[in-house]
Amino acid sequence: MPVTSIAGRDIHVDAEGFLTSYDEWTPELAEQLAAQIGIDLTDAHRKVVAFLRDDYATQGETATLRRVSTLSGVGTKELFTLFPKKPAKKMAYIAGLPKPHGCV
Amino acid sequence: MTTQAAPAIVPNFGDDETTGRKLAIICSKGTLDMAYPGLVLANAALGEGVETHLFFTFWGFDMITKSRMANLKFTPLGNTATHLPQGVGGLPGMTALATHQMRKQIADVGVPEVPEFLEQIVASGGHLWACRMSADMMHVTKDDLYDGVEDIINAADFIEKTDGAQLLFI
C-alpha cells in the first residue's frame, strides 16, 4: 500500500491517491486534500464532507451522489457547483474515503 | 541509506483535459425495465463530468410524458430471461404483479422512480430532448411533456447537437 506525505504526515493511500485508513483523516487534512485538487473548502463543502464521514461510519461504504443529495440537505445542483465535474469522487477524496461503489 | 520524500499521490480527476467528452443516449423503449439503462448511464456520465444528451423517441416518449412517466410497466411476456413459462406472462394481472415486483427491487437498491431520476439528471446538467416525429405522430405537445424536456427537435437537430458524441441506442 503506497504511503504519501501530506502536510508533513505519512498517509496511507491506494494507487490513485484515495485515503485507505478512515482514522488518518482529520479536518485539517481535508483542507490539504481539497487544495491538491484545486478546491478551497468553504463551510458548504465542510458540511458535505462531514455528512460523508458520518454516513461512512454507520454504513460502511461511501455515499453515492444520490444518497448525499437526498440525505445531506445539499441538492444535486449545489454539489456539482461545490465539487465540479466529478462531485462524487472529489468529495469522497476530500473526506478521506474510498470512491463510492454504487451505480446511482 | 538516503531518505527520499515520497511523491504526493493525487487522484487525476481529469480537470485539465481539454477534449470535452460527450454522450448521447437515444431512449426508444417505454417499458419500466428498459427505461433504466439509459437513465443509469446518463446519471453516471454526468457524475463523471461528461456532457450528456438524452433523446426520447417512439415508445421512449412514455418516459417523459407527464401522464405516463410514473406508470411504466414491465411484462415477462416475450422475455425469456425471466425464466418463467411464457404462458404465465399472459395471465390476467401478471403485468401488474411483475411491475410491482420490479419497482420494489429498484427501490430496494436506492434507485429513484423515473420522474425523480429525470429530475436528478436535469439537476446534474443533463439535456433532455423529445423527437419531433414521435410528437407529431402521437399528437403530443410540449405541454404534455415533463418540464425538464428542453424542446421537441427533429432528428437532424439532434445529430447536430451531438456532434462528436459517443452514442447509445436503447
PDB file of N, CA, C and O in Angstrom, chain B residues 93-167:
ATOM      1  N   GLY B  93     -53.460  -9.942 -14.716  1.00  0.00           N
ATOM      2  CA  GLY B  93     -52.819  -9.396 -13.510  1.00  0.00           C
ATOM      3  C   GLY B  93     -51.323  -9.608 -13.455  1.00  0.00           C
ATOM      4  O   GLY B  93     -50.655  -9.090 -12.555  1.00  0.00           O
ATOM      5  N   MET B  94     -50.790 -10.382 -14.410  1.00  0.00           N
ATOM      6  CA  MET B  94     -49.365 -10.704 -14.332  1.00  0.00           C
ATOM      7  C   MET B  94     -48.480  -9.479 -14.585  1.00  0.00           C
ATOM      8  O   MET B  94     -47.436  -9.311 -13.951  1.00  0.00           O
ATOM      9  N   THR B  95     -48.901  -8.612 -15.491  1.00  0.00           N
ATOM     10  CA  THR B  95     -48.102  -7.402 -15.761  1.00  0.00           C
ATOM     11  C   THR B  95     -48.039  -6.526 -14.509  1.00  0.00           C
ATOM     12  O   THR B  95     -46.975  -6.037 -14.137  1.00  0.00           O
ATOM     13  N   ALA B  96     -49.192  -6.373 -13.851  1.00  0.00           N
ATOM     14  CA  ALA B  96     -49.226  -5.550 -12.634  1.00  0.00           C
ATOM     15  C   ALA B  96     -48.323  -6.148 -11.560  1.00  0.00           C
ATOM     16  O   ALA B  96     -47.574  -5.434 -10.881  1.00  0.00           O
ATOM     17  N   LEU B  97     -48.388  -7.479 -11.440  1.00  0.00           N
ATOM     18  CA  LEU B  97     -47.584  -8.154 -10.416  1.00  0.00           C
ATOM     19  C   LEU B  97     -46.091  -8.014 -10.698  1.00  0.00           C
ATOM     20  O   LEU B  97     -45.299  -7.662  -9.812  1.00  0.00           O
ATOM     21  N   ALA B  98     -45.738  -8.264 -11.958  1.00  0.00           N
ATOM     22  CA  ALA B  98     -44.322  -8.183 -12.343  1.00  0.00           C
ATOM     23  C   ALA B  98     -43.807  -6.748 -12.202  1.00  0.00           C
ATOM     24  O   ALA B  98     -42.664  -6.513 -11.784  1.00  0.00           O
ATOM     25  N   THR B  99     -44.660  -5.787 -12.546  1.00  0.00           N
ATOM     26  CA  THR B  99     -44.281  -4.374 -12.421  1.00  0.00           C
ATOM     27  C   THR B  99     -44.053  -4.010 -10.967  1.00  0.00           C
ATOM     28  O   THR B  99     -43.057  -3.368 -10.620  1.00  0.00           O
ATOM     29  N   HIS B 100     -44.967  -4.436 -10.125  1.00  0.00           N
ATOM     30  CA  HIS B 100     -44.864  -4.150  -8.696  1.00  0.00           C
ATOM     31  C   HIS B 100     -43.562  -4.709  -8.128  1.00  0.00           C
ATOM     32  O   HIS B 100     -42.845  -4.040  -7.380  1.00  0.00           O
ATOM     33  N   GLN B 101     -43.270  -5.944  -8.534  1.00  0.00           N
ATOM     34  CA  GLN B 101     -42.067  -6.619  -8.051  1.00  0.00           C
ATOM     35  C   GLN B 101     -40.801  -5.884  -8.504  1.00  0.00           C
ATOM     36  O   GLN B 101     -39.869  -5.658  -7.723  1.00  0.00           O
ATOM     37  N   MET B 102     -40.788  -5.471  -9.780  1.00  0.00           N
ATOM     38  CA  MET B 102     -39.595  -4.791 -10.292  1.00  0.00           C
ATOM     39  C   MET B 102     -39.424  -3.420  -9.641  1.00  0.00           C
ATOM     40  O   MET B 102     -38.313  -3.011  -9.301  1.00  0.00           O
ATOM     41  N   ARG B 103     -40.516  -2.700  -9.456  1.00  0.00           N
ATOM     42  CA  ARG B 103     -40.449  -1.404  -8.778  1.00  0.00           C
ATOM     43  C   ARG B 103     -39.832  -1.540  -7.391  1.00  0.00           C
ATOM     44  O   ARG B 103     -39.040  -0.716  -6.961  1.00  0.00           O
ATOM     45  N   LYS B 104     -40.247  -2.595  -6.715  1.00  0.00           N
ATOM     46  CA  LYS B 104     -39.742  -2.823  -5.361  1.00  0.00           C
ATOM     47  C   LYS B 104     -38.246  -3.114  -5.394  1.00  0.00           C
ATOM     48  O   LYS B 104     -37.478  -2.570  -4.594  1.00  0.00           O
ATOM     49  N   GLN B 105     -37.836  -3.939  -6.353  1.00  0.00           N
ATOM     50  CA  GLN B 105     -36.411  -4.275  -6.462  1.00  0.00           C
ATOM     51  C   GLN B 105     -35.570  -3.035  -6.765  1.00  0.00           C
ATOM     52  O   GLN B 105     -34.472  -2.875  -6.251  1.00  0.00           O
ATOM     53  N   ILE B 106     -36.116  -2.167  -7.619  1.00  0.00           N
ATOM     54  CA  ILE B 106     -35.397  -0.937  -7.980  1.00  0.00           C
ATOM     55  C   ILE B 106     -35.295  -0.020  -6.756  1.00  0.00           C
ATOM     56  O   ILE B 106     -34.234   0.525  -6.459  1.00  0.00           O
ATOM     57  N   ALA B 107     -36.406   0.123  -6.044  1.00  0.00           N
ATOM     58  CA  ALA B 107     -36.405   0.981  -4.857  1.00  0.00           C
ATOM     59  C   ALA B 107     -35.452   0.433  -3.793  1.00  0.00           C
ATOM     60  O   ALA B 107     -34.782   1.189  -3.095  1.00  0.00           O
ATOM     61  N   ASP B 108     -35.408  -0.903  -3.696  1.00  0.00           N
ATOM     62  CA  ASP B 108     -34.561  -1.545  -2.679  1.00  0.00           C
ATOM     63  C   ASP B 108     -33.078  -1.222  -2.857  1.00  0.00           C
ATOM     64  O   ASP B 108     -32.311  -1.253  -1.893  1.00  0.00           O
ATOM     65  N   VAL B 109     -32.654  -0.953  -4.083  1.00  0.00           N
ATOM     66  CA  VAL B 109     -31.235  -0.614  -4.282  1.00  0.00           C
ATOM     67  C   VAL B 109     -31.030   0.901  -4.300  1.00  0.00           C
ATOM     68  O   VAL B 109     -29.982   1.392  -4.714  1.00  0.00           O
ATOM     69  N   GLY B 110     -32.051   1.625  -3.841  1.00  0.00           N
ATOM     70  CA  GLY B 110     -31.891   3.069  -3.677  1.00  0.00           C
ATOM     71  C   GLY B 110     -31.962   3.873  -4.956  1.00  0.00           C
ATOM     72  O   GLY B 110     -31.526   5.021  -5.000  1.00  0.00           O
ATOM     73  N   VAL B 111     -32.517   3.261  -6.001  1.00  0.00           N
ATOM     74  CA  VAL B 111     -32.623   3.963  -7.287  1.00  0.00           C
ATOM     75  C   VAL B 111     -34.016   4.583  -7.400  1.00  0.00           C
ATOM     76  O   VAL B 111     -35.013   3.922  -7.111  1.00  0.00           O
ATOM     77  N   PRO B 112     -34.079   5.857  -7.781  1.00  0.00           N
ATOM     78  CA  PRO B 112     -35.369   6.557  -7.789  1.00  0.00           C
ATOM     79  C   PRO B 112     -36.295   6.125  -8.919  1.00  0.00           C
ATOM     80  O   PRO B 112     -35.867   5.501  -9.883  1.00  0.00           O
ATOM     81  N   GLU B 113     -37.561   6.511  -8.783  1.00  0.00           N
ATOM     82  CA  GLU B 113     -38.535   6.281  -9.849  1.00  0.00           C
ATOM     83  C   GLU B 113     -38.195   7.183 -11.026  1.00  0.00           C
ATOM     84  O   GLU B 113     -37.428   8.146 -10.886  1.00  0.00           O
ATOM     85  N   VAL B 114     -38.793   6.902 -12.176  1.00  0.00           N
ATOM     86  CA  VAL B 114     -38.415   7.607 -13.408  1.00  0.00           C
ATOM     87  C   VAL B 114     -38.516   9.141 -13.294  1.00  0.00           C
ATOM     88  O   VAL B 114     -37.545   9.845 -13.611  1.00  0.00           O
ATOM     89  N   PRO B 115     -39.631   9.710 -12.816  1.00  0.00           N
ATOM     90  CA  PRO B 115     -39.696  11.179 -12.769  1.00  0.00           C
ATOM     91  C   PRO B 115     -38.611  11.799 -11.891  1.00  0.00           C
ATOM     92  O   PRO B 115     -37.990  12.793 -12.260  1.00  0.00           O
ATOM     93  N   GLU B 116     -38.371  11.173 -10.746  1.00  0.00           N
ATOM     94  CA  GLU B 116     -37.357  11.695  -9.830  1.00  0.00           C
ATOM     95  C   GLU B 116     -35.952  11.537 -10.416  1.00  0.00           C
ATOM     96  O   GLU B 116     -35.075  12.370 -10.210  1.00  0.00           O
ATOM     97  N   PHE B 117     -35.764  10.448 -11.146  1.00  0.00           N
ATOM     98  CA  PHE B 117     -34.466  10.186 -11.769  1.00  0.00           C
ATOM     99  C   PHE B 117     -34.183  11.248 -12.841  1.00  0.00           C
ATOM    100  O   PHE B 117     -33.071  11.782 -12.949  1.00  0.00           O
ATOM    101  N   LEU B 118     -35.214  11.576 -13.618  1.00  0.00           N
ATOM    102  CA  LEU B 118     -35.054  12.618 -14.645  1.00  0.00           C
ATOM    103  C   LEU B 118     -34.728  13.954 -13.991  1.00  0.00           C
ATOM    104  O   LEU B 118     -33.908  14.719 -14.486  1.00  0.00           O
ATOM    105  N   GLU B 119     -35.386  14.217 -12.866  1.00  0.00           N
ATOM    106  CA  GLU B 119     -35.140  15.465 -12.140  1.00  0.00           C
ATOM    107  C   GLU B 119     -33.667  15.543 -11.726  1.00  0.00           C
ATOM    108  O   GLU B 119     -33.020  16.583 -11.853  1.00  0.00           O
ATOM    109  N   GLN B 120     -33.147  14.425 -11.238  1.00  0.00           N
ATOM    110  CA  GLN B 120     -31.747  14.373 -10.826  1.00  0.00           C
ATOM    111  C   GLN B 120     -30.815  14.580 -12.020  1.00  0.00           C
ATOM    112  O   GLN B 120     -29.797  15.270 -11.922  1.00  0.00           O
ATOM    113  N   ILE B 121     -31.174  13.985 -13.158  1.00  0.00           N
ATOM    114  CA  ILE B 121     -30.353  14.114 -14.363  1.00  0.00           C
ATOM    115  C   ILE B 121     -30.324  15.575 -14.833  1.00  0.00           C
ATOM    116  O   ILE B 121     -29.268  16.110 -15.186  1.00  0.00           O
ATOM    117  N   VAL B 122     -31.475  16.229 -14.789  1.00  0.00           N
ATOM    118  CA  VAL B 122     -31.529  17.640 -15.190  1.00  0.00           C
ATOM    119  C   VAL B 122     -30.726  18.498 -14.202  1.00  0.00           C
ATOM    120  O   VAL B 122     -29.961  19.378 -14.606  1.00  0.00           O
ATOM    121  N   ALA B 123     -30.871  18.203 -12.905  1.00  0.00           N
ATOM    122  CA  ALA B 123     -30.122  18.963 -11.896  1.00  0.00           C
ATOM    123  C   ALA B 123     -28.617  18.766 -12.052  1.00  0.00           C
ATOM    124  O   ALA B 123     -27.819  19.622 -11.686  1.00  0.00           O
ATOM    125  N   SER B 124     -28.231  17.629 -12.619  1.00  0.00           N
ATOM    126  CA  SER B 124     -26.811  17.335 -12.831  1.00  0.00           C
ATOM    127  C   SER B 124     -26.297  17.947 -14.134  1.00  0.00           C
ATOM    128  O   SER B 124     -25.136  17.753 -14.487  1.00  0.00           O
ATOM    129  N   GLY B 125     -27.182  18.633 -14.851  1.00  0.00           N
ATOM    130  CA  GLY B 125     -26.759  19.294 -16.082  1.00  0.00           C
ATOM    131  C   GLY B 125     -27.069  18.522 -17.362  1.00  0.00           C
ATOM    132  O   GLY B 125     -26.595  18.899 -18.436  1.00  0.00           O
ATOM    133  N   GLY B 126     -27.833  17.436 -17.249  1.00  0.00           N
ATOM    134  CA  GLY B 126     -28.180  16.649 -18.432  1.00  0.00           C
ATOM    135  C   GLY B 126     -29.219  17.360 -19.296  1.00  0.00           C
ATOM    136  O   GLY B 126     -29.997  18.169 -18.797  1.00  0.00           O
ATOM    137  N   HIS B 127     -29.205  17.050 -20.581  1.00  0.00           N
ATOM    138  CA  HIS B 127     -30.143  17.666 -21.531  1.00  0.00           C
ATOM    139  C   HIS B 127     -31.158  16.633 -22.023  1.00  0.00           C
ATOM    140  O   HIS B 127     -30.777  15.543 -22.437  1.00  0.00           O
ATOM    141  N   LEU B 128     -32.439  16.984 -21.954  1.00  0.00           N
ATOM    142  CA  LEU B 128     -33.498  16.086 -22.419  1.00  0.00           C
ATOM    143  C   LEU B 128     -34.135  16.667 -23.680  1.00  0.00           C
ATOM    144  O   LEU B 128     -34.531  17.833 -23.694  1.00  0.00           O
ATOM    145  N   TRP B 129     -34.269  15.824 -24.710  1.00  0.00           N
ATOM    146  CA  TRP B 129     -34.865  16.253 -25.970  1.00  0.00           C
ATOM    147  C   TRP B 129     -35.944  15.268 -26.386  1.00  0.00           C
ATOM    148  O   TRP B 129     -35.797  14.060 -26.192  1.00  0.00           O
ATOM    149  N   ALA B 130     -37.014  15.793 -26.980  1.00  0.00           N
ATOM    150  CA  ALA B 130     -38.088  14.925 -27.470  1.00  0.00           C
ATOM    151  C   ALA B 130     -38.082  14.931 -28.996  1.00  0.00           C
ATOM    152  O   ALA B 130     -37.755  15.937 -29.626  1.00  0.00           O
ATOM    153  N   CYS B 131     -38.478  13.799 -29.560  1.00  0.00           N
ATOM    154  CA  CYS B 131     -38.432  13.598 -31.016  1.00  0.00           C
ATOM    155  C   CYS B 131     -39.645  14.233 -31.697  1.00  0.00           C
ATOM    156  O   CYS B 131     -40.790  13.988 -31.309  1.00  0.00           O
ATOM    157  N   ARG B 132     -39.381  15.035 -32.700  1.00  0.00           N
ATOM    158  CA  ARG B 132     -40.435  15.746 -33.425  1.00  0.00           C
ATOM    159  C   ARG B 132     -41.424  14.783 -34.088  1.00  0.00           C
ATOM    160  O   ARG B 132     -42.636  14.915 -33.967  1.00  0.00           O
ATOM    161  N   MET B 133     -40.901  13.781 -34.765  1.00  0.00           N
ATOM    162  CA  MET B 133     -41.779  12.859 -35.487  1.00  0.00           C
ATOM    163  C   MET B 133     -42.713  12.115 -34.534  1.00  0.00           C
ATOM    164  O   MET B 133     -43.907  11.966 -34.800  1.00  0.00           O
ATOM    165  N   SER B 134     -42.158  11.661 -33.407  1.00  0.00           N
ATOM    166  CA  SER B 134     -42.987  10.951 -32.426  1.00  0.00           C
ATOM    167  C   SER B 134     -44.063  11.881 -31.883  1.00  0.00           C
ATOM    168  O   SER B 134     -45.221  11.482 -31.716  1.00  0.00           O
ATOM    169  N   ALA B 135     -43.695  13.117 -31.574  1.00  0.00           N
ATOM    170  CA  ALA B 135     -44.653  14.077 -31.035  1.00  0.00           C
ATOM    171  C   ALA B 135     -45.783  14.307 -32.038  1.00  0.00           C
ATOM    172  O   ALA B 135     -46.964  14.312 -31.660  1.00  0.00           O
ATOM    173  N   ASP B 136     -45.434  14.461 -33.300  1.00  0.00           N
ATOM    174  CA  ASP B 136     -46.453  14.687 -34.328  1.00  0.00           C
ATOM    175  C   ASP B 136     -47.354  13.455 -34.497  1.00  0.00           C
ATOM    176  O   ASP B 136     -48.575  13.571 -34.576  1.00  0.00           O
ATOM    177  N   MET B 137     -46.731  12.285 -34.524  1.00  0.00           N
ATOM    178  CA  MET B 137     -47.494  11.040 -34.684  1.00  0.00           C
ATOM    179  C   MET B 137     -48.504  10.832 -33.567  1.00  0.00           C
ATOM    180  O   MET B 137     -49.620  10.400 -33.769  1.00  0.00           O
ATOM    181  N   MET B 138     -48.047  11.121 -32.339  1.00  0.00           N
ATOM    182  CA  MET B 138     -48.882  10.836 -31.161  1.00  0.00           C
ATOM    183  C   MET B 138     -49.681  12.064 -30.723  1.00  0.00           C
ATOM    184  O   MET B 138     -50.338  12.017 -29.682  1.00  0.00           O
ATOM    185  N   HIS B 139     -49.608  13.123 -31.489  1.00  0.00           N
ATOM    186  CA  HIS B 139     -50.308  14.373 -31.161  1.00  0.00           C
ATOM    187  C   HIS B 139     -50.003  14.840 -29.746  1.00  0.00           C
ATOM    188  O   HIS B 139     -50.898  15.156 -28.967  1.00  0.00           O
ATOM    189  N   VAL B 140     -48.714  14.874 -29.468  1.00  0.00           N
ATOM    190  CA  VAL B 140     -48.246  15.317 -28.157  1.00  0.00           C
ATOM    191  C   VAL B 140     -47.570  16.680 -28.322  1.00  0.00           C
ATOM    192  O   VAL B 140     -46.836  16.893 -29.283  1.00  0.00           O
ATOM    193  N   THR B 141     -47.865  17.600 -27.418  1.00  0.00           N
ATOM    194  CA  THR B 141     -47.185  18.904 -27.467  1.00  0.00           C
ATOM    195  C   THR B 141     -46.279  19.041 -26.255  1.00  0.00           C
ATOM    196  O   THR B 141     -46.316  18.198 -25.345  1.00  0.00           O
ATOM    197  N   LYS B 142     -45.520  20.111 -26.228  1.00  0.00           N
ATOM    198  CA  LYS B 142     -44.552  20.306 -25.143  1.00  0.00           C
ATOM    199  C   LYS B 142     -45.258  20.356 -23.784  1.00  0.00           C
ATOM    200  O   LYS B 142     -44.692  19.943 -22.770  1.00  0.00           O
ATOM    201  N   ASP B 143     -46.505  20.831 -23.773  1.00  0.00           N
ATOM    202  CA  ASP B 143     -47.267  20.897 -22.521  1.00  0.00           C
ATOM    203  C   ASP B 143     -47.521  19.514 -21.922  1.00  0.00           C
ATOM    204  O   ASP B 143     -47.735  19.381 -20.717  1.00  0.00           O
ATOM    205  N   ASP B 144     -47.552  18.511 -22.775  1.00  0.00           N
ATOM    206  CA  ASP B 144     -47.800  17.144 -22.295  1.00  0.00           C
ATOM    207  C   ASP B 144     -46.541  16.515 -21.708  1.00  0.00           C
ATOM    208  O   ASP B 144     -46.610  15.470 -21.062  1.00  0.00           O
ATOM    209  N   LEU B 145     -45.403  17.151 -21.970  1.00  0.00           N
ATOM    210  CA  LEU B 145     -44.130  16.534 -21.612  1.00  0.00           C
ATOM    211  C   LEU B 145     -43.564  17.077 -20.303  1.00  0.00           C
ATOM    212  O   LEU B 145     -43.875  18.200 -19.899  1.00  0.00           O
ATOM    213  N   TYR B 146     -42.741  16.278 -19.697  1.00  0.00           N
ATOM    214  CA  TYR B 146     -42.037  16.634 -18.462  1.00  0.00           C
ATOM    215  C   TYR B 146     -41.351  17.995 -18.640  1.00  0.00           C
ATOM    216  O   TYR B 146     -40.766  18.275 -19.700  1.00  0.00           O
ATOM    217  N   ASP B 147     -41.426  18.820 -17.596  1.00  0.00           N
ATOM    218  CA  ASP B 147     -40.918  20.192 -17.696  1.00  0.00           C
ATOM    219  C   ASP B 147     -39.424  20.283 -18.018  1.00  0.00           C
ATOM    220  O   ASP B 147     -38.969  21.271 -18.582  1.00  0.00           O
ATOM    221  N   GLY B 148     -38.693  19.249 -17.621  1.00  0.00           N
ATOM    222  CA  GLY B 148     -37.248  19.282 -17.861  1.00  0.00           C
ATOM    223  C   GLY B 148     -36.861  19.065 -19.318  1.00  0.00           C
ATOM    224  O   GLY B 148     -35.698  19.248 -19.687  1.00  0.00           O
ATOM    225  N   VAL B 149     -37.824  18.665 -20.145  1.00  0.00           N
ATOM    226  CA  VAL B 149     -37.525  18.472 -21.572  1.00  0.00           C
ATOM    227  C   VAL B 149     -37.303  19.848 -22.196  1.00  0.00           C
ATOM    228  O   VAL B 149     -38.165  20.720 -22.114  1.00  0.00           O
ATOM    229  N   GLU B 150     -36.140  20.050 -22.795  1.00  0.00           N
ATOM    230  CA  GLU B 150     -35.797  21.389 -23.285  1.00  0.00           C
ATOM    231  C   GLU B 150     -36.593  21.768 -24.515  1.00  0.00           C
ATOM    232  O   GLU B 150     -37.009  22.910 -24.666  1.00  0.00           O
ATOM    233  N   ASP B 151     -36.793  20.795 -25.401  1.00  0.00           N
ATOM    234  CA  ASP B 151     -37.512  21.126 -26.629  1.00  0.00           C
ATOM    235  C   ASP B 151     -37.867  19.851 -27.384  1.00  0.00           C
ATOM    236  O   ASP B 151     -37.329  18.788 -27.117  1.00  0.00           O
ATOM    237  N   ILE B 152     -38.791  20.029 -28.335  1.00  0.00           N
ATOM    238  CA  ILE B 152     -39.082  18.956 -29.290  1.00  0.00           C
ATOM    239  C   ILE B 152     -38.256  19.279 -30.529  1.00  0.00           C
ATOM    240  O   ILE B 152     -38.408  20.362 -31.106  1.00  0.00           O
ATOM    241  N   ILE B 153     -37.369  18.374 -30.882  1.00  0.00           N
ATOM    242  CA  ILE B 153     -36.459  18.678 -32.001  1.00  0.00           C
ATOM    243  C   ILE B 153     -36.495  17.555 -33.030  1.00  0.00           C
ATOM    244  O   ILE B 153     -36.907  16.431 -32.727  1.00  0.00           O
ATOM    245  N   ASN B 154     -36.073  17.855 -34.250  1.00  0.00           N
ATOM    246  CA  ASN B 154     -36.073  16.791 -35.259  1.00  0.00           C
ATOM    247  C   ASN B 154     -34.746  16.035 -35.242  1.00  0.00           C
ATOM    248  O   ASN B 154     -33.807  16.414 -34.539  1.00  0.00           O
ATOM    249  N   ALA B 155     -34.706  14.974 -35.989  1.00  0.00           N
ATOM    250  CA  ALA B 155     -33.539  14.087 -35.966  1.00  0.00           C
ATOM    251  C   ALA B 155     -32.274  14.828 -36.373  1.00  0.00           C
ATOM    252  O   ALA B 155     -31.201  14.623 -35.796  1.00  0.00           O
ATOM    253  N   ALA B 156     -32.398  15.708 -37.363  1.00  0.00           N
ATOM    254  CA  ALA B 156     -31.220  16.444 -37.833  1.00  0.00           C
ATOM    255  C   ALA B 156     -30.688  17.363 -36.726  1.00  0.00           C
ATOM    256  O   ALA B 156     -29.471  17.471 -36.526  1.00  0.00           O
ATOM    257  N   ASP B 157     -31.616  18.003 -35.984  1.00  0.00           N
ATOM    258  CA  ASP B 157     -31.197  18.862 -34.867  1.00  0.00           C
ATOM    259  C   ASP B 157     -30.396  18.053 -33.851  1.00  0.00           C
ATOM    260  O   ASP B 157     -29.397  18.518 -33.315  1.00  0.00           O
ATOM    261  N   PHE B 158     -30.905  16.841 -33.582  1.00  0.00           N
ATOM    262  CA  PHE B 158     -30.241  16.001 -32.588  1.00  0.00           C
ATOM    263  C   PHE B 158     -28.833  15.632 -33.048  1.00  0.00           C
ATOM    264  O   PHE B 158     -27.882  15.688 -32.265  1.00  0.00           O
ATOM    265  N   ILE B 159     -28.733  15.274 -34.309  1.00  0.00           N
ATOM    266  CA  ILE B 159     -27.423  14.910 -34.860  1.00  0.00           C
ATOM    267  C   ILE B 159     -26.467  16.106 -34.729  1.00  0.00           C
ATOM    268  O   ILE B 159     -25.299  15.954 -34.368  1.00  0.00           O
ATOM    269  N   GLU B 160     -27.003  17.279 -35.009  1.00  0.00           N
ATOM    270  CA  GLU B 160     -26.186  18.488 -34.931  1.00  0.00           C
ATOM    271  C   GLU B 160     -25.728  18.743 -33.479  1.00  0.00           C
ATOM    272  O   GLU B 160     -24.569  19.015 -33.226  1.00  0.00           O
ATOM    273  N   LYS B 161     -26.661  18.627 -32.553  1.00  0.00           N
ATOM    274  CA  LYS B 161     -26.353  18.902 -31.135  1.00  0.00           C
ATOM    275  C   LYS B 161     -25.351  17.920 -30.561  1.00  0.00           C
ATOM    276  O   LYS B 161     -24.663  18.223 -29.585  1.00  0.00           O
ATOM    277  N   THR B 162     -25.317  16.733 -31.123  1.00  0.00           N
ATOM    278  CA  THR B 162     -24.472  15.689 -30.540  1.00  0.00           C
ATOM    279  C   THR B 162     -23.223  15.443 -31.393  1.00  0.00           C
ATOM    280  O   THR B 162     -22.667  14.356 -31.376  1.00  0.00           O
ATOM    281  N   ASP B 163     -22.807  16.471 -32.084  1.00  0.00           N
ATOM    282  CA  ASP B 163     -21.593  16.390 -32.902  1.00  0.00           C
ATOM    283  C   ASP B 163     -20.426  15.917 -32.046  1.00  0.00           C
ATOM    284  O   ASP B 163     -20.147  16.494 -30.992  1.00  0.00           O
ATOM    285  N   GLY B 164     -19.793  14.849 -32.476  1.00  0.00           N
ATOM    286  CA  GLY B 164     -18.624  14.340 -31.756  1.00  0.00           C
ATOM    287  C   GLY B 164     -18.951  13.481 -30.551  1.00  0.00           C
ATOM    288  O   GLY B 164     -18.046  13.015 -29.855  1.00  0.00           O
ATOM    289  N   ALA B 165     -20.232  13.245 -30.282  1.00  0.00           N
ATOM    290  CA  ALA B 165     -20.618  12.483 -29.084  1.00  0.00           C
ATOM    291  C   ALA B 165     -20.509  10.973 -29.327  1.00  0.00           C
ATOM    292  O   ALA B 165     -20.606  10.507 -30.462  1.00  0.00           O
ATOM    293  N   GLN B 166     -20.322  10.250 -28.224  1.00  0.00           N
ATOM    294  CA  GLN B 166     -20.477   8.795 -28.286  1.00  0.00           C
ATOM    295  C   GLN B 166     -21.970   8.549 -28.191  1.00  0.00           C
ATOM    296  O   GLN B 166     -22.675   9.276 -27.490  1.00  0.00           O
ATOM    297  N   LEU B 167     -22.457   7.533 -28.889  1.00  0.00           N
ATOM    298  CA  LEU B 167     -23.898   7.380 -28.979  1.00  0.00           C
ATOM    299  C   LEU B 167     -24.388   5.992 -28.579  1.00  0.00           C
ATOM    300  O   LEU B 167     -23.784   4.992 -28.924  1.00  0.00           O
TER     301      LEU B 167
END
